[in-house]
CSV table of C-alpha atoms in Angstrom, one decimal:
chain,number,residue,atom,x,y,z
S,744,UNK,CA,65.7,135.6,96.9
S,745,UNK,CA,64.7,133.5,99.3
S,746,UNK,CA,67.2,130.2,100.5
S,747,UNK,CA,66.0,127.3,103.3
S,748,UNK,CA,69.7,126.1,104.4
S,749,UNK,CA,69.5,122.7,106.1
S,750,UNK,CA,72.6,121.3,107.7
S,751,UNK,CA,71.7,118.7,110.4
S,752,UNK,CA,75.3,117.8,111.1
S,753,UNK,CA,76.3,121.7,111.7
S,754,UNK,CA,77.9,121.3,115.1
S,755,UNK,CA,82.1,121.3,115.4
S,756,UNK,CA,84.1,121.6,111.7
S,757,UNK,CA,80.6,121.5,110.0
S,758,UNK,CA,79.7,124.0,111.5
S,759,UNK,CA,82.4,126.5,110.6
S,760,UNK,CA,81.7,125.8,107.5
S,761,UNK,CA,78.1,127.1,107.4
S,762,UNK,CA,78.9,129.6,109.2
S,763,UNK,CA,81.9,130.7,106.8
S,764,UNK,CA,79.5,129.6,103.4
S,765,UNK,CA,76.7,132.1,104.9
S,766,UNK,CA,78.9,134.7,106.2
S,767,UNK,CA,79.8,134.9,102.4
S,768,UNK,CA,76.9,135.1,100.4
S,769,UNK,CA,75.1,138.2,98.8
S,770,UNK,CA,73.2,140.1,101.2
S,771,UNK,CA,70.4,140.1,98.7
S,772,UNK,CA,69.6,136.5,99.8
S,773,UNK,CA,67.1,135.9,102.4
S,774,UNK,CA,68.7,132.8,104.5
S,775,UNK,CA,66.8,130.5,106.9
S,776,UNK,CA,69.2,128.0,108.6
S,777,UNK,CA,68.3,125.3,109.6
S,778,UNK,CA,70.9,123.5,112.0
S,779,UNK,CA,71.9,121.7,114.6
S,780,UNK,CA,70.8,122.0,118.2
S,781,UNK,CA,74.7,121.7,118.7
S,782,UNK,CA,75.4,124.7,116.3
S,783,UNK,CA,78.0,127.1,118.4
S,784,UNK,CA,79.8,128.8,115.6
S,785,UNK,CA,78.8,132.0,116.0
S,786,UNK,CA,75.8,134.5,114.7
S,787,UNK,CA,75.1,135.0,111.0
S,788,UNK,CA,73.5,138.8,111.0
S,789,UNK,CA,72.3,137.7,107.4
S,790,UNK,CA,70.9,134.4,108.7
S,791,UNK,CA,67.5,133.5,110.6
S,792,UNK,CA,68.6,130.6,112.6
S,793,UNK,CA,66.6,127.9,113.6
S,794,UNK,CA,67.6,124.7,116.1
S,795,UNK,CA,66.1,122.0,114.4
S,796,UNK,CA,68.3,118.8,114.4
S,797,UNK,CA,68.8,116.7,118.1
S,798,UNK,CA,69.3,113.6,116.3
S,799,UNK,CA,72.8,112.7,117.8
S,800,UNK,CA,71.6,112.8,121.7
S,801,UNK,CA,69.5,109.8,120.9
S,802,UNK,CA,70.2,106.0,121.7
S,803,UNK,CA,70.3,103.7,119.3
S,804,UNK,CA,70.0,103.7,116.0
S,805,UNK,CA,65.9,103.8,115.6
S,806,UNK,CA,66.0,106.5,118.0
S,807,UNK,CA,68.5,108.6,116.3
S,808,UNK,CA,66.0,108.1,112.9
S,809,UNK,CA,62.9,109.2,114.6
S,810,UNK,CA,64.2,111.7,115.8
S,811,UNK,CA,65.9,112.6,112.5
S,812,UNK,CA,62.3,111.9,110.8
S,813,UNK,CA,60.7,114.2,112.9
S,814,UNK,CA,62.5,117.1,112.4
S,815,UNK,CA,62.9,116.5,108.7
S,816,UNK,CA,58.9,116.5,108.6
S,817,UNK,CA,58.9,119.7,110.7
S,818,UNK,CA,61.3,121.5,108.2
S,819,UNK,CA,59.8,120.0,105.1
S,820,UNK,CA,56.4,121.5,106.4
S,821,UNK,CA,57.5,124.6,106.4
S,822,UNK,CA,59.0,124.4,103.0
S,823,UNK,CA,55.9,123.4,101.4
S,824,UNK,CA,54.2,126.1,103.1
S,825,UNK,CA,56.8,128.7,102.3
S,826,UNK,CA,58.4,128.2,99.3
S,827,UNK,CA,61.7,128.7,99.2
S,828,UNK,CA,63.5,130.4,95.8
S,829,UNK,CA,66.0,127.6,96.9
S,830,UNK,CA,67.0,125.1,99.2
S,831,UNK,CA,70.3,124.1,100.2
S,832,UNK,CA,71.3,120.7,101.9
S,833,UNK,CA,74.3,120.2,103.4
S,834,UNK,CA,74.4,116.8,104.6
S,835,UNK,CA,71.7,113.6,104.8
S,836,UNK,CA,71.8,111.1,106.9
S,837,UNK,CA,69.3,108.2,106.4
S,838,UNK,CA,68.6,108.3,102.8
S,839,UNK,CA,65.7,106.9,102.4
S,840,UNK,CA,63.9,109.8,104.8
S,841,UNK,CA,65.6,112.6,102.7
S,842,UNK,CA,64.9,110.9,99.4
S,843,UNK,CA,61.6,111.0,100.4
S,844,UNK,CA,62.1,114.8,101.9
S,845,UNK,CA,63.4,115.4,98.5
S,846,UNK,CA,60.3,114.0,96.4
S,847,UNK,CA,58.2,116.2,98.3
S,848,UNK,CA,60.3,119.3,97.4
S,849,UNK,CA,60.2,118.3,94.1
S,850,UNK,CA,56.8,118.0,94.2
S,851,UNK,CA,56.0,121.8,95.0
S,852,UNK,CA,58.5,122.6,92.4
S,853,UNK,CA,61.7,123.9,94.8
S,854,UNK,CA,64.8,124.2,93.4
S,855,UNK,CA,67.2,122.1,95.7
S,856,UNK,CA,70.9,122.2,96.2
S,857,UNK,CA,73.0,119.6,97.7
S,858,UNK,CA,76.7,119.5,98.1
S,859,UNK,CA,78.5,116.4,97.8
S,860,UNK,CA,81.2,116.5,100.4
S,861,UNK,CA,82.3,113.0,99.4
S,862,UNK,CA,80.3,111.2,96.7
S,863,UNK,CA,79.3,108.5,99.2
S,864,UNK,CA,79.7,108.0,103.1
S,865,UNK,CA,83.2,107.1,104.4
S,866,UNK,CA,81.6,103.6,106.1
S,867,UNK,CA,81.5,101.0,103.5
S,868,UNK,CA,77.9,100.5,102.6
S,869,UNK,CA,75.7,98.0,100.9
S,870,UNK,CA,74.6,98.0,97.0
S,871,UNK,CA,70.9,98.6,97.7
S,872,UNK,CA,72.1,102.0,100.2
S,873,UNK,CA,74.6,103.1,97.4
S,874,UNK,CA,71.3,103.1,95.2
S,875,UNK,CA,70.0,104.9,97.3
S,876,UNK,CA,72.6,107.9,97.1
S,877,UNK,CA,72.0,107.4,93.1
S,878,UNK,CA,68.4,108.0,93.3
S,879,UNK,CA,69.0,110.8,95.6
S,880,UNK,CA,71.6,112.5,93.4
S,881,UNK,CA,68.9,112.3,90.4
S,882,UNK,CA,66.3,114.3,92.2
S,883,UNK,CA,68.2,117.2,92.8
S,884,UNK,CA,68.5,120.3,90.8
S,885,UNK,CA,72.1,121.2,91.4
S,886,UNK,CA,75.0,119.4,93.1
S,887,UNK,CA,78.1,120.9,94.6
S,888,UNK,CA,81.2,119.2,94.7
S,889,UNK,CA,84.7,120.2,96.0
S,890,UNK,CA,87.1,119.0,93.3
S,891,UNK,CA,86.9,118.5,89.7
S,892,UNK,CA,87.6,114.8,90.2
S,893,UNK,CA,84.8,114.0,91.9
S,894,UNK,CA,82.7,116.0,89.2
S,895,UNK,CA,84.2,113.5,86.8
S,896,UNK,CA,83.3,110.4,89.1
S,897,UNK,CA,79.9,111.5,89.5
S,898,UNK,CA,79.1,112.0,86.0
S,899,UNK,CA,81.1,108.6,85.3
S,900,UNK,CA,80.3,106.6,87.8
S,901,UNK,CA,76.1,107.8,88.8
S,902,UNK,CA,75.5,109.3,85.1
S,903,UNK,CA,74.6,112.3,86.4
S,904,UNK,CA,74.5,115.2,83.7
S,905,UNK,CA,77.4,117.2,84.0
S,906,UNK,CA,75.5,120.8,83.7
S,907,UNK,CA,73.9,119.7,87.1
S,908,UNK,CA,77.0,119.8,88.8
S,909,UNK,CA,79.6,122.8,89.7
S,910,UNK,CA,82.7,122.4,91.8
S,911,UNK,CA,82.7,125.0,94.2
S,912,UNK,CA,86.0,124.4,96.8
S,913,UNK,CA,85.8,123.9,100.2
S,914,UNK,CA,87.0,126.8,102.0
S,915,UNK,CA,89.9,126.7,104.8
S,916,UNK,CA,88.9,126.4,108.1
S,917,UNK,CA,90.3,128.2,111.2
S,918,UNK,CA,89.8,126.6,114.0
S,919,UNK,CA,90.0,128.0,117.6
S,920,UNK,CA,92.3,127.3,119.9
S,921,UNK,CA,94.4,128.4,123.2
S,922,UNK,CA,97.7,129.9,121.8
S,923,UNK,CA,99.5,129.1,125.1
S,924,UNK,CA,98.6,125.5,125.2
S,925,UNK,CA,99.3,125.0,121.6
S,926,UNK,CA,102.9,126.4,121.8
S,927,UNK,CA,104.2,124.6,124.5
S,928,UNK,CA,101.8,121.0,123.4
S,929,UNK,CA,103.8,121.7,120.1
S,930,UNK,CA,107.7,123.0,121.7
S,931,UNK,CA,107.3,119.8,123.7
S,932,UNK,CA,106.8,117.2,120.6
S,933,UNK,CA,109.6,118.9,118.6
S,934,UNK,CA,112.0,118.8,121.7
S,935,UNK,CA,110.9,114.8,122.1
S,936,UNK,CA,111.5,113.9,118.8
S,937,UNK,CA,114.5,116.2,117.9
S,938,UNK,CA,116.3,116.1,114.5
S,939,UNK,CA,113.9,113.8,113.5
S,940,UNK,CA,111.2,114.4,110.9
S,941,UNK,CA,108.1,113.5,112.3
S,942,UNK,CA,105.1,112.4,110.1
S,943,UNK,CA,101.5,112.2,111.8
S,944,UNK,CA,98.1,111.2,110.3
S,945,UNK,CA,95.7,113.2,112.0
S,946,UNK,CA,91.6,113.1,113.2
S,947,UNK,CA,89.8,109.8,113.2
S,948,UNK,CA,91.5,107.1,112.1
S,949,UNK,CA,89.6,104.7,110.1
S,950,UNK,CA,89.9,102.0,107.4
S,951,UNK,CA,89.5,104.2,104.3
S,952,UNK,CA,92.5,106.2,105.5
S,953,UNK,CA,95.0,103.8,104.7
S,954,UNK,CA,96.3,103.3,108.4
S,955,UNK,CA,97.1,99.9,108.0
S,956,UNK,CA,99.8,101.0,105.5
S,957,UNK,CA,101.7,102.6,107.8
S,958,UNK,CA,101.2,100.1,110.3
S,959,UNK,CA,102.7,97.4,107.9
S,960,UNK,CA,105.3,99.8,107.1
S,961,UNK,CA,106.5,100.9,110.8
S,962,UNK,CA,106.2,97.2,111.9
S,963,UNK,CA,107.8,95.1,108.8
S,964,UNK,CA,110.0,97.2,107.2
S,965,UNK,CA,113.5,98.0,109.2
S,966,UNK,CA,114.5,100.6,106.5
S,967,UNK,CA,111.0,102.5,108.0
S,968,UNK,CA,111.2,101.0,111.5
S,969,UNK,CA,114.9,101.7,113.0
S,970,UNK,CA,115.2,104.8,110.6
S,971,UNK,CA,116.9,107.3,113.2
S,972,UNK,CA,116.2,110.5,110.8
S,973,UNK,CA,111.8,109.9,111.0
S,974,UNK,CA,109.2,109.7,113.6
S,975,UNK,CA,105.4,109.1,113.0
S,976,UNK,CA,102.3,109.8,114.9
S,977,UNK,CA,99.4,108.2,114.5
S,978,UNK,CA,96.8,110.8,116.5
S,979,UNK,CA,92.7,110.1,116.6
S,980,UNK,CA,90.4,107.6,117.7
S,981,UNK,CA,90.6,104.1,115.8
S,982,UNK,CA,87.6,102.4,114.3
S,983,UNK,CA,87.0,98.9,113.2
S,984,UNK,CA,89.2,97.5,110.7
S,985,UNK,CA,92.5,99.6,112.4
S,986,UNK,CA,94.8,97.7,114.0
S,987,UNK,CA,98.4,99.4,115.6
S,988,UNK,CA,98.9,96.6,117.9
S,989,UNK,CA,102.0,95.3,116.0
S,990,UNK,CA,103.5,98.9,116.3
S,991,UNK,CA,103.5,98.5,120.2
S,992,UNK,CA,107.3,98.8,121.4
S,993,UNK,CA,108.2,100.6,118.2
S,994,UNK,CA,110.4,103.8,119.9
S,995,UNK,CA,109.8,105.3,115.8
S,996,UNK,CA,106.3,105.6,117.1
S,997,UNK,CA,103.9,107.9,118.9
S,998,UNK,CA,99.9,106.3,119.1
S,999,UNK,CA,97.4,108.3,120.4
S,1000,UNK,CA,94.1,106.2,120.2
S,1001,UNK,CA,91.3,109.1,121.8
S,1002,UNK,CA,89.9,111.8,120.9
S,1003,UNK,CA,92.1,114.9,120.0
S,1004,UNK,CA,90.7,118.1,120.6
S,1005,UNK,CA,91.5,121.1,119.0
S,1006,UNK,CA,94.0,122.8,120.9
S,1007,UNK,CA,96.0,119.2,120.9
S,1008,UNK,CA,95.1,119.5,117.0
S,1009,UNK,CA,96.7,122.9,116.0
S,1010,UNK,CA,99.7,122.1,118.0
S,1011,UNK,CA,100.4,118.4,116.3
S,1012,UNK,CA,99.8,120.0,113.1
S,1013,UNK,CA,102.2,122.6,113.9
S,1014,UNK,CA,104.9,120.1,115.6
S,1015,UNK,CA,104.3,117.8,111.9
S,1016,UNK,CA,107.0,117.9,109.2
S,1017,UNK,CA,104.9,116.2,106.6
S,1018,UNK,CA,101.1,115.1,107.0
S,1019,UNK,CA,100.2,111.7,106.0
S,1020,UNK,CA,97.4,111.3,103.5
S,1021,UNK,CA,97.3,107.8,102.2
S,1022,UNK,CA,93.8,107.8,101.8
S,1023,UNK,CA,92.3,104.2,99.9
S,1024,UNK,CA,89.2,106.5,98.8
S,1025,UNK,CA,88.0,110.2,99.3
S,1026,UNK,CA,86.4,113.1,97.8
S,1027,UNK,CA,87.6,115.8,100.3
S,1028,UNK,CA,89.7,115.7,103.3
S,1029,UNK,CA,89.1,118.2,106.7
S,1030,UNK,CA,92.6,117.2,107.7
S,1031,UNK,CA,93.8,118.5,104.0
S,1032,UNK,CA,92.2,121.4,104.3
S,1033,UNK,CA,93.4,121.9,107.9
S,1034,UNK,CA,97.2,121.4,107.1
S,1035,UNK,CA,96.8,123.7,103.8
S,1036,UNK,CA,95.6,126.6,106.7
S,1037,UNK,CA,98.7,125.9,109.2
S,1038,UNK,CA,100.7,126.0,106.2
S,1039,UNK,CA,102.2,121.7,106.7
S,1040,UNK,CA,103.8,119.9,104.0
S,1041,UNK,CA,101.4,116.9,102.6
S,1042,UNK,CA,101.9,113.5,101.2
S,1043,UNK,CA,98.8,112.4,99.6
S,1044,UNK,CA,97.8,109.4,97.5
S,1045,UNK,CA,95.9,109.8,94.1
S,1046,UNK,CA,92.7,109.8,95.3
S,1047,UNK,CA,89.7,112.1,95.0
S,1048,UNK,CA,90.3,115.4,95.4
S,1049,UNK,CA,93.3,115.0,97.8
S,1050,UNK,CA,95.9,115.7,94.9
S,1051,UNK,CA,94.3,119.2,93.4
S,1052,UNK,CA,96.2,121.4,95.7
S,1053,UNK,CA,99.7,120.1,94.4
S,1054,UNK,CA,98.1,121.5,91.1
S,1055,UNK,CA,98.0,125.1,92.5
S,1056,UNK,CA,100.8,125.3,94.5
S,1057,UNK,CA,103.3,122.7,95.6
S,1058,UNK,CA,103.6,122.3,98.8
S,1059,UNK,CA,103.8,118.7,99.2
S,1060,UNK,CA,104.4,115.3,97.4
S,1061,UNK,CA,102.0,112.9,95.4
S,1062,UNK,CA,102.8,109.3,96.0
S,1063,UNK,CA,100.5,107.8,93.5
S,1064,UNK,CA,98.0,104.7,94.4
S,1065,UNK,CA,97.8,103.7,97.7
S,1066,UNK,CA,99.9,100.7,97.8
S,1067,UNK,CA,102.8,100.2,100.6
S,1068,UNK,CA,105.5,100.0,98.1
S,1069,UNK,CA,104.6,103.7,97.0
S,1070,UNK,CA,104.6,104.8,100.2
S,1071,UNK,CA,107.6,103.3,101.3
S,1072,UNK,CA,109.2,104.9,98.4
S,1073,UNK,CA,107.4,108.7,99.5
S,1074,UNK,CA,108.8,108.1,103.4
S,1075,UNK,CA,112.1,106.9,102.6
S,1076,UNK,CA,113.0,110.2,99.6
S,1077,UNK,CA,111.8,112.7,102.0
S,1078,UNK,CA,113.7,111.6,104.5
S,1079,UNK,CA,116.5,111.6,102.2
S,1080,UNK,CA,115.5,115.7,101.4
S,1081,UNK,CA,114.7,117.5,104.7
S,1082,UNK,CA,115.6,120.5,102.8
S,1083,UNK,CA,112.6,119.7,100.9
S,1084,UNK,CA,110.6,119.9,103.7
S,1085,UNK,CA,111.5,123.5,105.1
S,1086,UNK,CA,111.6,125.3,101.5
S,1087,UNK,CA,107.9,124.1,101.4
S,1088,UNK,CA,107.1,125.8,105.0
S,1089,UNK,CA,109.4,129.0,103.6
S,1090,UNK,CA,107.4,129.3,100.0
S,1091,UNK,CA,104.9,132.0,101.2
S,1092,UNK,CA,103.5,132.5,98.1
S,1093,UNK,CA,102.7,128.8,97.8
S,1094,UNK,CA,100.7,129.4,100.2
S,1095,UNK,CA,99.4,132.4,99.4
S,1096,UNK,CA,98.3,131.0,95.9
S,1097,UNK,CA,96.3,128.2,98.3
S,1098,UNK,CA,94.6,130.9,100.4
S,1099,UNK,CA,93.5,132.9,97.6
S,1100,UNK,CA,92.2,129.7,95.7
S,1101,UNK,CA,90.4,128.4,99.0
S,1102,UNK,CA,89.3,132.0,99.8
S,1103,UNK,CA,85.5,132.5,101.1
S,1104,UNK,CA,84.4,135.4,99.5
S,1105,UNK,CA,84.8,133.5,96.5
S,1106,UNK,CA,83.4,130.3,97.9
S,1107,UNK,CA,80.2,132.5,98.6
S,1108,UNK,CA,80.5,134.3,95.1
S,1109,UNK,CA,80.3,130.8,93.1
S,1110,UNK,CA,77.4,129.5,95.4
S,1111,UNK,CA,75.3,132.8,94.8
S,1112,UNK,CA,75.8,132.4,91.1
S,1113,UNK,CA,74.3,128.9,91.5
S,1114,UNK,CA,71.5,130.0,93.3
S,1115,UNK,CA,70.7,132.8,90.9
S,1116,UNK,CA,70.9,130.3,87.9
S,1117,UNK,CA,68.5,127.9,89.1
């Protein structure tokens, strides 16, 4: 069998996940990837890789589309030509250009695969661009999603038939870091903020994540705000719509508005009592999957697939819709059970049960049963 594997986002996270995904799949498969000029994750012996994607180094956003077009009409050319059993995409990016990538596939009768991190982008877009994504979905032969839940949304929501989709997880990612660095980045926050229970929401910190919960919470709410027994940590670069300026002043606080890179990642993660999840939408969460790998308690709303792990194993706390009287209510009973919080960290096979469930020789199993079927 013969698979075209196009990921133009594969640099950073992304691209540990290729690079896990591939590592994975039956040897019978013949894989051409093709990635980002950025990709540094690492050889694949049973991949052919090919630099294809530059997008992100150009200005503005017409240049970051012509680019994007360019290279998208240098791998489609090749697809025609070849004729790949199967192709795979990872992620688009203007969707009009891979709509129109798409048609052409379908046109030479290719069997194409997309996986539907999240159903649509974080960003909240426009009707006629949410079309867009509808059409799209329509025109593919098989679409992967992480989590049952969003199976149900998109066959709900898009009417999309429910064979064409399986729910294949997304594995765990292990990210690399400098041991030394992490330990004493993460001694140093536990001896700041000791006997406390510190709570952090990690990574970029957008809208869509619910910051401006906590931010009401920390600011407005003195049972929150002079509570001597918590701590919270708002790490990660904001974006419009996040505002912590009313948090200035508040000693319950730590902000860290920049980028976090991954050695100060792994050791906030491992400093965390519980990680913050209050997420107003989702499909799947990197920081979930993150703190399911360094083994850190979660607090999640009921969105997406954010709550499924608590289904396997549980290792954290479900606080229902994203409103701030829910959370409020989360914060405030953990506090009121550390205990809680360190029999979680202790339940090994809870974790165990995740790792197994997550695992990527599974992951690559399921995928190569899709590809056979189509």
């Amino acid at each position: 069998m013969t698979l075209y594997y196009i990921n133009p986002m594969s640099y950073l996270n992304s691209a540990l996940y290729d690079y896990n995904l591939l590592s994975n799949l039956s040897d019978d498969i013949k894989v051409t990837f093709f990635g980002n000029v950025q990709y540094d994750a690492g050889a694949i012996p049973t991949a052919v890789f090919k630099p294809s994607f530059d997008y992100q180094q150009r200005k503005g956003t017409v240049g970051k589309a012509l680019s994007y077009a360019c290279s998208l009409l240098r791998v489609m050319a090749k697809c025609l030509w070849q004729k790949p059993d199967v192709v795979h995409i990872q992620w688009i990016k203007f969707p009009s250009l891979d709509t129109f990538f798409l048609r052409m596939l379908r046109l030479r009768d290719i069997r194409v695969v997309y996986t539907a991190h999240n159903v649509l982008p974080h960003a909240d877009i426009q009707r006629k661009q949410q079309k867009a994504f509808v059409r799209y979905y329509h025109l593919l032969s098989a679409i992967i999603v992480h989590s049952d839940t969003t199976r149900k949304e998109l066959t709900a929501q898009f009417g999309i038939a429910d064979e064409k989709i399986s729910v294949i997880p997304h594995g765990l990612i292990k990210i690399s870091y400098d041991p030394g660095k992490v330990a004493h980045w993460a001694g140093r926050l536990r001896e700041q903020h000791h006997g406390k229970i510190i709570f952090t929401t990690l990574g970029q910190q957008k809208y869509y994540k619910g910051v401006h919960l906590l931010t009401q919470l920390w600011s407005e709410d003195p049972a929150i705000s002079h509570n001597d027994r918590i701590h919270l940590i708002i790490a990660g670069r904001q974006y419009a719509g996040v505002d912590t300026t009313p948090l200035t002043g508040n000693k319950n606080v730590t902000i860290l508005n920049r980028y976090i890179d991954d050695d100060e990642y792994i050791a906030l993660s491992r400093a965390t009592d519980v990680m913050l999840m209050p997420y107003l939408r989702i499909s799947q969460s990197g920081v979930l999957i993150s703190a399911i790998n360094e083994h850190v308690p979660i607090l999640v709303s009921n969105v997406g697939g954010l709550p499924e792990p608590l289904t396997i194993a549980p290792i954290g706390w479900n606080m229902g819709e994203p409103t701030s009287e829910n959370l409020r209510k989360a914060i405030l009973d953990i506090a009121s059970h550390p205990e809680a919080i360190e029999a979680i960290k202790r339940d090994d096979a809870a974790w165990q049960r995740l790792a197994d469930a997550y695992s990527w020789k599974q992951i690559g199993e399921k995928t190569t049963k899709l590809y056979s079927k189509l």
